[in-house]
Tab-separated table of N, CA and C in Angstrom:
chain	number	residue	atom	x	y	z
S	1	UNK	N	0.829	-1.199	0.000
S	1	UNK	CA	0.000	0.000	0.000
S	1	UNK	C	0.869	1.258	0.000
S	2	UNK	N	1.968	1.190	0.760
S	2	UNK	CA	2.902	2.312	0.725
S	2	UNK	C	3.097	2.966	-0.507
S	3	UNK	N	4.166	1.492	-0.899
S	3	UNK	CA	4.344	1.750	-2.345
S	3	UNK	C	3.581	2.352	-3.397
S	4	UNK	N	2.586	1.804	-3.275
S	4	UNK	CA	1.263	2.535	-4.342
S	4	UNK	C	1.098	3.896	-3.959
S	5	UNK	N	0.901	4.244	-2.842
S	5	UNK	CA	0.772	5.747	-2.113
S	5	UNK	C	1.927	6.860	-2.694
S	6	UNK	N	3.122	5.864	-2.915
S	6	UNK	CA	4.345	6.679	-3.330
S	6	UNK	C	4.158	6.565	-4.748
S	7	UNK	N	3.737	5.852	-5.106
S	7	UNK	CA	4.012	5.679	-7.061
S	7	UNK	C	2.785	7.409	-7.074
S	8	UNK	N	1.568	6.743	-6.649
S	8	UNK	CA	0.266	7.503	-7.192
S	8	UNK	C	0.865	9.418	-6.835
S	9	UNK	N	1.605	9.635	-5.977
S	9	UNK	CA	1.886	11.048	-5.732
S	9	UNK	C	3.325	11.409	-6.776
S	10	UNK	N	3.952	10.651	-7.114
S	10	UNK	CA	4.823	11.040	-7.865
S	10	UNK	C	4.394	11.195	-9.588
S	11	UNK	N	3.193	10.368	-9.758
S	11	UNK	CA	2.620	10.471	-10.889
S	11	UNK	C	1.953	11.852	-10.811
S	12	UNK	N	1.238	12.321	-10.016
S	12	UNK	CA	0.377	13.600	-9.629
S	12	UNK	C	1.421	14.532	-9.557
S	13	UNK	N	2.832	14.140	-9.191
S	13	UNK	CA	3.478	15.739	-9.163
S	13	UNK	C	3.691	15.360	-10.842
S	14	UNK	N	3.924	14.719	-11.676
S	14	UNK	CA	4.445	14.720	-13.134
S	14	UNK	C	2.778	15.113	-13.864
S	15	UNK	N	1.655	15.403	-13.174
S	15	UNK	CA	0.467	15.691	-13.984
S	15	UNK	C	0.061	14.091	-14.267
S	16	UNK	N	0.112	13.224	-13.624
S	16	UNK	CA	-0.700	12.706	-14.258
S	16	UNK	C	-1.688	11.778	-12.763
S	17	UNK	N	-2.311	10.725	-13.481
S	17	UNK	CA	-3.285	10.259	-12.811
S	17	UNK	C	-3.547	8.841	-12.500
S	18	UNK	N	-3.409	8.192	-11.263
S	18	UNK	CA	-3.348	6.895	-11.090
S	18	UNK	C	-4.736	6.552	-11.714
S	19	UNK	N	-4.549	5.505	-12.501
S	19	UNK	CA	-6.215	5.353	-12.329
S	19	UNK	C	-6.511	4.059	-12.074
S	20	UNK	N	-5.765	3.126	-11.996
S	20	UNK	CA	-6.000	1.424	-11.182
S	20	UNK	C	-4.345	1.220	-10.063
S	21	UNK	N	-5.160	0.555	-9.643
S	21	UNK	CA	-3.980	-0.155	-9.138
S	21	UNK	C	-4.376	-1.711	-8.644
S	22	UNK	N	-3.229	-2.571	-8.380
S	22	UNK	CA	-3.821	-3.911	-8.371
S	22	UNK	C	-2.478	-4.789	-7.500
S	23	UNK	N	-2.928	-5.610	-6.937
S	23	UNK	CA	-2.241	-6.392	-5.714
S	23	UNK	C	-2.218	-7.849	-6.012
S	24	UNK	N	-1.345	-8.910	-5.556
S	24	UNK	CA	-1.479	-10.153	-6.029
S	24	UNK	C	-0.573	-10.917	-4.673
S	25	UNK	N	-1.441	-12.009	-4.567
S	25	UNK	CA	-0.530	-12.813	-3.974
S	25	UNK	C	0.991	-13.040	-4.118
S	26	UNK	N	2.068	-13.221	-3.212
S	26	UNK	CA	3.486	-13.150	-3.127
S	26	UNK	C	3.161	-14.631	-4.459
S	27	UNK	N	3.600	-15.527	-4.427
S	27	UNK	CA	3.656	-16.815	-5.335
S	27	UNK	C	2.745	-16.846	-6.106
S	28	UNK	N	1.882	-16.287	-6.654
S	28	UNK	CA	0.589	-16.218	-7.799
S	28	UNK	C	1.301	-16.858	-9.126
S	29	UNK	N	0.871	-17.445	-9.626
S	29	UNK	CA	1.091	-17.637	-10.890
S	29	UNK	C	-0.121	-17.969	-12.192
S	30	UNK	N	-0.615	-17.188	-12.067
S	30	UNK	CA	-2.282	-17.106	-13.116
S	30	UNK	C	-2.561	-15.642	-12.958
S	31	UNK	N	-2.722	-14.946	-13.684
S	31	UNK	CA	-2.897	-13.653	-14.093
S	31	UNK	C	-4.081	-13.190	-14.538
S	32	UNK	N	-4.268	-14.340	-15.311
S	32	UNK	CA	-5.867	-13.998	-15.852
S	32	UNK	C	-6.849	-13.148	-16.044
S	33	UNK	N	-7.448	-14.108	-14.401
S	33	UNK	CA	-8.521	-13.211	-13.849
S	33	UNK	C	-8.622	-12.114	-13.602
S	34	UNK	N	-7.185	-11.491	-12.822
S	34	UNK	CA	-6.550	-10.475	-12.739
S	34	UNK	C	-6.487	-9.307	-12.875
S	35	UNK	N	-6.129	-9.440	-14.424
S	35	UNK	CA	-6.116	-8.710	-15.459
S	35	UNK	C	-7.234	-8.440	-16.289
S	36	UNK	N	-8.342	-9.305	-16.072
S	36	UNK	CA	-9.275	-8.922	-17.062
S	36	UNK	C	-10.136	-7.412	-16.837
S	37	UNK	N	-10.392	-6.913	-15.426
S	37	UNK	CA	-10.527	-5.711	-15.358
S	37	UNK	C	-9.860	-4.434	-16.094
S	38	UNK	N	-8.763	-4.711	-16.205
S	38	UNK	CA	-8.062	-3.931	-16.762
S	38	UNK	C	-7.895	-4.191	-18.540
S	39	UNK	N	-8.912	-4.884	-19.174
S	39	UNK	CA	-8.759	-4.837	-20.196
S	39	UNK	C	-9.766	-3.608	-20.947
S	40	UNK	N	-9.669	-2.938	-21.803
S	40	UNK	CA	-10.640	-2.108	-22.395
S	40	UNK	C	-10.186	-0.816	-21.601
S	41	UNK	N	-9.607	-1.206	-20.666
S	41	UNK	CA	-9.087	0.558	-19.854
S	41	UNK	C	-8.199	1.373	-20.937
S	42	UNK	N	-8.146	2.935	-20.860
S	42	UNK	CA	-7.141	3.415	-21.582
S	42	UNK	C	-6.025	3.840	-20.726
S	43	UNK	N	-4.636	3.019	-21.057
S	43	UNK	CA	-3.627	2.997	-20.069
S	43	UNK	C	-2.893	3.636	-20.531
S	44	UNK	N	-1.859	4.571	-20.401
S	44	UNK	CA	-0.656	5.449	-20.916
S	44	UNK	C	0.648	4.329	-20.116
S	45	UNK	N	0.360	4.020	-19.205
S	45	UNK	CA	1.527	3.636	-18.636
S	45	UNK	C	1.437	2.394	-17.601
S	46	UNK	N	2.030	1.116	-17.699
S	46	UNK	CA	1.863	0.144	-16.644
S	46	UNK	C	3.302	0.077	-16.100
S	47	UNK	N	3.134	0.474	-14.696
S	47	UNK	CA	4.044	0.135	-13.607
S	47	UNK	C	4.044	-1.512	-12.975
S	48	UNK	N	4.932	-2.257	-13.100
S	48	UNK	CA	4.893	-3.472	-12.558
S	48	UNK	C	6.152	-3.466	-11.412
S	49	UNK	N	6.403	-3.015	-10.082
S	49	UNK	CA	7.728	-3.205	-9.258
S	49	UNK	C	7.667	-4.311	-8.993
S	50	UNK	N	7.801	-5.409	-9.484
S	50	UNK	CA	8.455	-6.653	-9.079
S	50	UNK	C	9.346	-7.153	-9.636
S	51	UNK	N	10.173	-8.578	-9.552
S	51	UNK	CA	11.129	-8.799	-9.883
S	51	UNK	C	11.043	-10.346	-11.307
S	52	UNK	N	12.428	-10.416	-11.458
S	52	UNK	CA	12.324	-11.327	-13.175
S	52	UNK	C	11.078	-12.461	-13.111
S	53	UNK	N	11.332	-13.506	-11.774
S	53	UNK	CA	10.505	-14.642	-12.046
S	53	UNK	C	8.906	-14.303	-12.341
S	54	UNK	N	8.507	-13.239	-11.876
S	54	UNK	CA	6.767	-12.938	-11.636
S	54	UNK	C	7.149	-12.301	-13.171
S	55	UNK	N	7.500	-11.320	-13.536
S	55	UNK	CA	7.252	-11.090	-14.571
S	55	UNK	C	7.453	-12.149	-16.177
S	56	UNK	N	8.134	-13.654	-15.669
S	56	UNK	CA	8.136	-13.935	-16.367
S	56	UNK	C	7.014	-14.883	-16.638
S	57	UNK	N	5.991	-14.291	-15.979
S	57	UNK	CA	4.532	-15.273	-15.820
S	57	UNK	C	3.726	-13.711	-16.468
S	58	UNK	N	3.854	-12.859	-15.492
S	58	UNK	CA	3.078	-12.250	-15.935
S	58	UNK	C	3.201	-11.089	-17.004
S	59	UNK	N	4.202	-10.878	-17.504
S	59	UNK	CA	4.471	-10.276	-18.908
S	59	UNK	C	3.197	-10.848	-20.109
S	60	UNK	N	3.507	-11.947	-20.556
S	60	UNK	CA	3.056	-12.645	-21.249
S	60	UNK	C	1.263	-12.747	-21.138
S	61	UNK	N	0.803	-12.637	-19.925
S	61	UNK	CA	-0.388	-12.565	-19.471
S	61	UNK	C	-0.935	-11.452	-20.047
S	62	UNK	N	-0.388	-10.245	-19.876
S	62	UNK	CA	-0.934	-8.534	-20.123
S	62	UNK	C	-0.849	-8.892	-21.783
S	63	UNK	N	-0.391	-9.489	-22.834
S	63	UNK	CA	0.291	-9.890	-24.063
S	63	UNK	C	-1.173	-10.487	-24.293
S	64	UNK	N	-1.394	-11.370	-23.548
S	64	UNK	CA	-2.386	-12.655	-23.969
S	64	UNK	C	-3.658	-12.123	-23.628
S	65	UNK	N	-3.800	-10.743	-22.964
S	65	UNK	CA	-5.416	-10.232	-22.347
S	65	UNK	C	-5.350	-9.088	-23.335
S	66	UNK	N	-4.123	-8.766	-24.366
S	66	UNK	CA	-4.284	-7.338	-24.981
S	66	UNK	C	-4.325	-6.195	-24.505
S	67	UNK	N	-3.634	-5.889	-22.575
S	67	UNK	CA	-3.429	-5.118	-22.390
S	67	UNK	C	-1.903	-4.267	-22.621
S	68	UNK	N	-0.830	-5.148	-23.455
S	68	UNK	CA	0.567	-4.752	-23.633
S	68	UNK	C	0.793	-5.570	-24.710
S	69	UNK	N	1.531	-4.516	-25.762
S	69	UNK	CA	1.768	-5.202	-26.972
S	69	UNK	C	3.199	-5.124	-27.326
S	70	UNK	N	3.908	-5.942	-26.981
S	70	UNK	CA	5.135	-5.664	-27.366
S	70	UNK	C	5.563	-4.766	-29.112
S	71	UNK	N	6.350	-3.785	-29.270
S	71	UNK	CA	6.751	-2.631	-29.963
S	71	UNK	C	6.812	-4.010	-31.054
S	72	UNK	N	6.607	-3.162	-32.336
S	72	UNK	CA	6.011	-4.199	-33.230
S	72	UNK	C	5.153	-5.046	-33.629
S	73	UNK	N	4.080	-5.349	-32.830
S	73	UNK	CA	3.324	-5.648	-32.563
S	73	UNK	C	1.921	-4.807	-32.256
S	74	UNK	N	2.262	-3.590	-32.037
S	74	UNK	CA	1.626	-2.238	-31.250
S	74	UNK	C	1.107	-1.348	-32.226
S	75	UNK	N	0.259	-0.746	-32.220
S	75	UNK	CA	-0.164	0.417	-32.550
S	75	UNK	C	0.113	2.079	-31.769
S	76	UNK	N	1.597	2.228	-32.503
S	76	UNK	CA	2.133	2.780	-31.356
S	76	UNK	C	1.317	4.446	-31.127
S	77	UNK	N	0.087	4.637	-31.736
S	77	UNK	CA	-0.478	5.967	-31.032
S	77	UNK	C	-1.489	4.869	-30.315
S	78	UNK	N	-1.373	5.816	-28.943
S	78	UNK	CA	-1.777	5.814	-27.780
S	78	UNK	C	-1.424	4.324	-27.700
S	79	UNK	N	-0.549	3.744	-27.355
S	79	UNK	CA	-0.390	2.529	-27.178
S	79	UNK	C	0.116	2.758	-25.121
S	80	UNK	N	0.267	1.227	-24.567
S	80	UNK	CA	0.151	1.450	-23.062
S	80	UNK	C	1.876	1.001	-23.145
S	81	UNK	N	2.662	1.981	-22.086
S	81	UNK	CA	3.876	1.945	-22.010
S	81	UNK	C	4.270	0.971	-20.973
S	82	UNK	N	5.230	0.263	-20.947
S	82	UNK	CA	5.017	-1.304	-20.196
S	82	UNK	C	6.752	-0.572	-18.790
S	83	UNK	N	6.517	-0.341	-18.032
S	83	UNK	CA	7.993	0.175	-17.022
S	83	UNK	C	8.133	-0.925	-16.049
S	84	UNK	N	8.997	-1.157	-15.616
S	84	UNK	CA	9.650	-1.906	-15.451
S	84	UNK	C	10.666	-2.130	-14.285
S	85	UNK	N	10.956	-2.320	-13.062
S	85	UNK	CA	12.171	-1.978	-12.419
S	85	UNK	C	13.712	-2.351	-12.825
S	86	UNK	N	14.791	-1.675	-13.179
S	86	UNK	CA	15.940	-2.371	-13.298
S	86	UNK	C	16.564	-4.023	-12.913
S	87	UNK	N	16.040	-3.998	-11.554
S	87	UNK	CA	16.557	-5.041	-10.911
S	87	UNK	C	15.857	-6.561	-11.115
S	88	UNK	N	14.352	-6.227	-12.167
S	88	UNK	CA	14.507	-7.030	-12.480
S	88	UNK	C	14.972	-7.681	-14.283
S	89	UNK	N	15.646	-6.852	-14.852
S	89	UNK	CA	16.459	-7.199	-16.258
S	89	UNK	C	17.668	-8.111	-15.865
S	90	UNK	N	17.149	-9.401	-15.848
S	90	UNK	CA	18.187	-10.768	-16.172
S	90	UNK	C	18.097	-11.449	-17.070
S	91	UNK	N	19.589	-12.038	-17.210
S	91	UNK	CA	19.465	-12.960	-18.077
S	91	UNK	C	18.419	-13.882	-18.130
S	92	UNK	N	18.070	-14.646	-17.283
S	92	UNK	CA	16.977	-15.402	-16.983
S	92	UNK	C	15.141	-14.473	-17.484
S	93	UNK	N	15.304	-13.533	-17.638
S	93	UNK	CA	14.099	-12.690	-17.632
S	93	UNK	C	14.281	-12.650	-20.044
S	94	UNK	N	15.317	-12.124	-19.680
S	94	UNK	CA	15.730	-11.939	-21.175
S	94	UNK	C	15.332	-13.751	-22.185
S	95	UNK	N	16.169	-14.584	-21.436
S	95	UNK	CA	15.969	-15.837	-21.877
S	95	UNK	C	14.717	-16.398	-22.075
S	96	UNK	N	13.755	-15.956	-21.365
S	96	UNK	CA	12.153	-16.866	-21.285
S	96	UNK	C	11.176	-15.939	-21.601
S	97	UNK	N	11.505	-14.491	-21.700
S	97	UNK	CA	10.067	-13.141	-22.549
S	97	UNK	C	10.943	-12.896	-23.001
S	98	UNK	N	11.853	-12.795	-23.704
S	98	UNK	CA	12.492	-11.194	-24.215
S	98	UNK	C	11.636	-10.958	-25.340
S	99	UNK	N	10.991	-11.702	-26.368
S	99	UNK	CA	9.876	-11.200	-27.575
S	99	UNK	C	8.625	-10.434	-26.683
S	100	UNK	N	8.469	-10.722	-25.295
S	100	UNK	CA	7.314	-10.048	-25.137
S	100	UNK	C	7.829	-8.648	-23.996
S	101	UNK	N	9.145	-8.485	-24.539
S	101	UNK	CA	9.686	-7.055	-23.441
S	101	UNK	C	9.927	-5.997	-24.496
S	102	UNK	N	9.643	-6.396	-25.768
S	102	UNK	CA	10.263	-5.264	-26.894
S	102	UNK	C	9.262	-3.844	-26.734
S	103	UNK	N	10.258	-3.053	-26.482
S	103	UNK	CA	9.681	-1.323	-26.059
S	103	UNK	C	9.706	-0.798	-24.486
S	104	UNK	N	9.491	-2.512	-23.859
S	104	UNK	CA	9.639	-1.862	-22.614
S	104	UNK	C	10.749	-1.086	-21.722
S	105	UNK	N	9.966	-0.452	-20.520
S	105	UNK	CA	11.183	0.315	-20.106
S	105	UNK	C	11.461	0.117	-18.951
S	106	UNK	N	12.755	-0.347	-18.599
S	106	UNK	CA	13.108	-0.673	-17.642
S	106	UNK	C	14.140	0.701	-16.691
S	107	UNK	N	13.280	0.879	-15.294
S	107	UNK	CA	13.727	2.442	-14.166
S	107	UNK	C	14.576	2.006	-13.377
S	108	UNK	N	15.647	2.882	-13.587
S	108	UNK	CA	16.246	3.114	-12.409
S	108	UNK	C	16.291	4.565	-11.351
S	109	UNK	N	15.975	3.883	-10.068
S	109	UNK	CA	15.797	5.218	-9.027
S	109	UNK	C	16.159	6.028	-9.275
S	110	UNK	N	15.894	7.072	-8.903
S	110	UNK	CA	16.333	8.503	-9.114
S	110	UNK	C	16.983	8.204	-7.992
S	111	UNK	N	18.387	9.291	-7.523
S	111	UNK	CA	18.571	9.191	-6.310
S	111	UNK	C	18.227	9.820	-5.245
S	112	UNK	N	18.234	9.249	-4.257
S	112	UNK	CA	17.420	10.315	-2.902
S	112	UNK	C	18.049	11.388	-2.289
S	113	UNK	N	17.151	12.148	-1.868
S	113	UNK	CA	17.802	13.321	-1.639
S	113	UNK	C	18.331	13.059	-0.125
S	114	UNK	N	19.378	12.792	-0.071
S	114	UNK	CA	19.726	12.287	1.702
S	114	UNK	C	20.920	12.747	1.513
S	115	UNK	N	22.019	13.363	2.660
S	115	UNK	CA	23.160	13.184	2.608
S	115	UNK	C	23.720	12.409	2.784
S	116	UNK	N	23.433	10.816	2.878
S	116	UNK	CA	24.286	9.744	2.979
S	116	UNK	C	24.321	9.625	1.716
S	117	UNK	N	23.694	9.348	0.993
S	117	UNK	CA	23.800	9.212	-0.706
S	117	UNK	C	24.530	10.239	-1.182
S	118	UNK	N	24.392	11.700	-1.483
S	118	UNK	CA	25.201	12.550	-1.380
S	118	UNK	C	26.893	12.280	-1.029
S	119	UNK	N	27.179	12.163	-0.152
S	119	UNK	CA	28.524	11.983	0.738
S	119	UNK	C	29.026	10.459	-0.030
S	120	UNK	N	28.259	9.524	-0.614
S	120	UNK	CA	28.552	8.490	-1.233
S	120	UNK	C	29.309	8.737	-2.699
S	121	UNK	N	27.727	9.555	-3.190
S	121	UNK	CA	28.309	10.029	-4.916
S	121	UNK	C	29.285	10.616	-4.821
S	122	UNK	N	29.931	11.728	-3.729
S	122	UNK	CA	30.694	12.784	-3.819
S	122	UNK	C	32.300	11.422	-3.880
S	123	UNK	N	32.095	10.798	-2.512
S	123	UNK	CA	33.291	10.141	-2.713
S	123	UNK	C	33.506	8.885	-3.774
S	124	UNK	N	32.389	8.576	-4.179
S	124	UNK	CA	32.910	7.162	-5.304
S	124	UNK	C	33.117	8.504	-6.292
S	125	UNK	N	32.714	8.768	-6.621
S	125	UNK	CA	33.304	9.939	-8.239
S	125	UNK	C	34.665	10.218	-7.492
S	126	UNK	N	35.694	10.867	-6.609
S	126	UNK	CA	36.365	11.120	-6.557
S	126	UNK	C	37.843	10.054	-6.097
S	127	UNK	N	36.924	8.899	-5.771
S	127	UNK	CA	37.854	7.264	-6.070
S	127	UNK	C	37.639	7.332	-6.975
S	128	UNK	N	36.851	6.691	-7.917
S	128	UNK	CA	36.714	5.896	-9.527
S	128	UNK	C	36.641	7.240	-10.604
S	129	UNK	N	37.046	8.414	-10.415
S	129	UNK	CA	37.129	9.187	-11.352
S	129	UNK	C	35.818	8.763	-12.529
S	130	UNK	N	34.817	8.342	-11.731
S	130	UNK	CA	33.343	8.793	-12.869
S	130	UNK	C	32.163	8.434	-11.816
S	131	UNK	N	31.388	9.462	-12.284
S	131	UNK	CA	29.718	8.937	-11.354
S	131	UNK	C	29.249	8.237	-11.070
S	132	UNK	N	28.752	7.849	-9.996
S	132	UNK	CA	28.339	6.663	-9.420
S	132	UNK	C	26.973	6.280	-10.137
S	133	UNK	N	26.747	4.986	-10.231
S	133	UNK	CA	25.398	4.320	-10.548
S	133	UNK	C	24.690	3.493	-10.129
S	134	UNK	N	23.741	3.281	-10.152
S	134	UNK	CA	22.757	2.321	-9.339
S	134	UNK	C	23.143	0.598	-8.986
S	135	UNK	N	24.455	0.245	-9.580
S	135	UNK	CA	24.905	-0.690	-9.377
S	135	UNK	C	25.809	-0.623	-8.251
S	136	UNK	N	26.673	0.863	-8.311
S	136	UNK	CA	27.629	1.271	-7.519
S	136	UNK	C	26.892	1.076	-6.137
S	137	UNK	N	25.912	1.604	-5.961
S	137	UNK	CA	25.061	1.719	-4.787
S	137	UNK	C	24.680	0.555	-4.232
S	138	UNK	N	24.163	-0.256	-4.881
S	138	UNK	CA	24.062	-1.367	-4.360
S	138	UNK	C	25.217	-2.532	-3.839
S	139	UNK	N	26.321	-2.427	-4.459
S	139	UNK	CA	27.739	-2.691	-3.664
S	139	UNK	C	28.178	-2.101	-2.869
S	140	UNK	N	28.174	-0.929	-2.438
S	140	UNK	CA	28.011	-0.233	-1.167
S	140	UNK	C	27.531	-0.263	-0.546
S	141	UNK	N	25.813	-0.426	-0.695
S	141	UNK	CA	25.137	-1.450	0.531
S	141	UNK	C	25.802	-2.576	1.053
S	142	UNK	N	25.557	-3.552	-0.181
S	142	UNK	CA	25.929	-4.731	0.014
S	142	UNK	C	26.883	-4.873	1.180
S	143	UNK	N	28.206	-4.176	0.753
S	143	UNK	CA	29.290	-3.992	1.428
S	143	UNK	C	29.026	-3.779	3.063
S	144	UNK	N	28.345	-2.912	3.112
S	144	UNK	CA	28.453	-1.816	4.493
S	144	UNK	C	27.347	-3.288	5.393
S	145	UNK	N	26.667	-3.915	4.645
S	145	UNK	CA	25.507	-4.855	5.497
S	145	UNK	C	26.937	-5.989	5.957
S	146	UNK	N	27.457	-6.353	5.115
S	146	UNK	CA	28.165	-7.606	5.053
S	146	UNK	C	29.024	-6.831	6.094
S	147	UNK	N	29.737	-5.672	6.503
S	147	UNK	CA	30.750	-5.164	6.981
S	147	UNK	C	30.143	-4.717	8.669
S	148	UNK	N	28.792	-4.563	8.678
S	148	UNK	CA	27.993	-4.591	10.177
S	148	UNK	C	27.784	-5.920	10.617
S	149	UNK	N	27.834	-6.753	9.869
S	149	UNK	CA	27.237	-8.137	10.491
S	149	UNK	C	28.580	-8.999	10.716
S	150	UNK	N	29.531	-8.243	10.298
S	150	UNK	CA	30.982	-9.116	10.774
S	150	UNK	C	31.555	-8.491	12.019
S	151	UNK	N	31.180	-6.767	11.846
S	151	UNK	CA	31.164	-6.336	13.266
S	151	UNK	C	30.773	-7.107	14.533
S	152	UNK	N	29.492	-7.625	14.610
S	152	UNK	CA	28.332	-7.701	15.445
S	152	UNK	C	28.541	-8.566	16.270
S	153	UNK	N	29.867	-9.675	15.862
S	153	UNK	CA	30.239	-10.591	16.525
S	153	UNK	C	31.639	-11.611	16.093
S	154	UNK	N	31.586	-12.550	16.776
S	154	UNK	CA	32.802	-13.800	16.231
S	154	UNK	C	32.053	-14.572	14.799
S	155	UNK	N	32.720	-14.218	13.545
S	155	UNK	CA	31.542	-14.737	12.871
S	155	UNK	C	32.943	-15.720	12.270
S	156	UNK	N	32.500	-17.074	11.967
S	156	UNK	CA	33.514	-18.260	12.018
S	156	UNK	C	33.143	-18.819	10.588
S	157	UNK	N	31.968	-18.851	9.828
S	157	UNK	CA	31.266	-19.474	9.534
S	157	UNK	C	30.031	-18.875	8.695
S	158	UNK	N	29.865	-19.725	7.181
S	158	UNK	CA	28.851	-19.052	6.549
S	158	UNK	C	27.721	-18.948	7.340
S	159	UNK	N	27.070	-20.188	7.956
S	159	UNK	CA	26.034	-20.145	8.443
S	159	UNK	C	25.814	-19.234	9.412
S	160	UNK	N	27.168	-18.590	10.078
S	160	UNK	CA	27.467	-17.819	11.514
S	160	UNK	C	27.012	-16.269	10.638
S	161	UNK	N	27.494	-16.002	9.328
S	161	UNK	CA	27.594	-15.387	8.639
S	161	UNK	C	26.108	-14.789	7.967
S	162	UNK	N	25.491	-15.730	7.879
S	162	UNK	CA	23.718	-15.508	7.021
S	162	UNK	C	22.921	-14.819	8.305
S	163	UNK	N	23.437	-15.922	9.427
S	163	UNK	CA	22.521	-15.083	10.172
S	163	UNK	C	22.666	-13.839	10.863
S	164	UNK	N	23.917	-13.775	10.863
S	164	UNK	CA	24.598	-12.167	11.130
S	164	UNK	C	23.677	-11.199	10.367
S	165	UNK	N	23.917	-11.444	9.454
S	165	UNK	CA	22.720	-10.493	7.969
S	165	UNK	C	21.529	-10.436	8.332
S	166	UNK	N	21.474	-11.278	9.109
S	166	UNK	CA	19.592	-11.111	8.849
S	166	UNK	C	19.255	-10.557	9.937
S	167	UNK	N	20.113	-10.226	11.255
S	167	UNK	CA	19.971	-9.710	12.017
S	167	UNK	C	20.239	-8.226	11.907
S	168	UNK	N	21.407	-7.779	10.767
S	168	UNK	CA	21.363	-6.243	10.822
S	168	UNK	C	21.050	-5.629	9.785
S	169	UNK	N	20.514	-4.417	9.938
S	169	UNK	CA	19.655	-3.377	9.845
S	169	UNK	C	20.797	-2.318	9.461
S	170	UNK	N	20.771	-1.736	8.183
S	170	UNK	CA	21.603	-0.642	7.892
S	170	UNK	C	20.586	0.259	7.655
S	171	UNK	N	20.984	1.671	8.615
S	171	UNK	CA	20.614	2.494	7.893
S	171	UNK	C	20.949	3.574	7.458
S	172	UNK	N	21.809	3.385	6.639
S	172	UNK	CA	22.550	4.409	6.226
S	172	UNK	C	22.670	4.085	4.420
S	173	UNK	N	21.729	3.320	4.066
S	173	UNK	CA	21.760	3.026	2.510
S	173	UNK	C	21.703	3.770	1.833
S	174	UNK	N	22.285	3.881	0.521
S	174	UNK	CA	22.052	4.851	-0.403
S	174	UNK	C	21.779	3.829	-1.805
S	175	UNK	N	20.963	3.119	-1.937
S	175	UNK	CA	20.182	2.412	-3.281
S	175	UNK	C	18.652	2.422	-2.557
């Protein structure tokens, strides 16, 4: 619900207008039904934030109900723009839709306005002599989680190691 709360106001500051939104079980795999509400709607734009495996069920679904037509396939006035999160473009995603991803667009975050992110970009550009990117960021998480949870204790051991992670909480992320 958050999420949606945050998509629907960032669309409203760009002028525009949520006009569905839709929720699904974590493991769903049937789309169908789903989707059939949303057929005959006039869509400018479908937001999907999830990751490769769901979309590689449900890509194909929006394809098969005629709500997303992969580019070539499309009638590209007023056609519905298919977005996408970065994180989920894998190989594995590419390998099993890529005919039904043609046009789509796959986002990466803007970055946040925080000074930990800030104080991040400032110093990776001035190590790696070029701007940081959304990959950069996420190895810097990565890093800083893996680098609190070795803090936290005697860690000997992967298994000593997983659960270290799952116990800490960074907050100082910048992805």
């Amino acid at each position: 619900e958050r999420q949606r709360k945050n998509y629907a106001a960032q669309i409203a500051v760009a002028g525009g207008t949520l006009v569905a939104s839709g929720s699904y079980p974590a493991r769903e795999t049937t789309f169908g039904p789903m989707l059939a509400p949303l057929k005959g709607l006039e869509i400018d734009a479908l937001i999907i934030p999830d990751g490769h495996r769901l979309l590689q069920l449900l890509v194909p679904a929006l394809v098969k109900q005629g709500i997303w037509q992969p580019r070539g396939y499309q009638n590209v006035e007023g056609a519905t723009q298919l977005l996408l999160p970065s994180m989920a473009f894998t190989p594995a995603l590419l390998r099993t839709t890529a005919r039904y991803l043609q046009g789509a667009v796959f986002l990466l975050p803007s970055p946040p306005q925080d000074p930990a992110f800030e104080g991040f970009a400032t110093s990776f550009e001035a190590t790696f002599g070029k701007p940081r990117n959304q990959f950069s960021a996420y190895a810097h998480d990565a890093y800083t989680q893996i680098e609190s949870a070795l803090a936290s204790g005697d860690i000997r051991t992967r298994d000593e190691l997983a659960s270290a992670l799952a116990r800490t909480r960074n907050t100082e992320a910048v992805s």
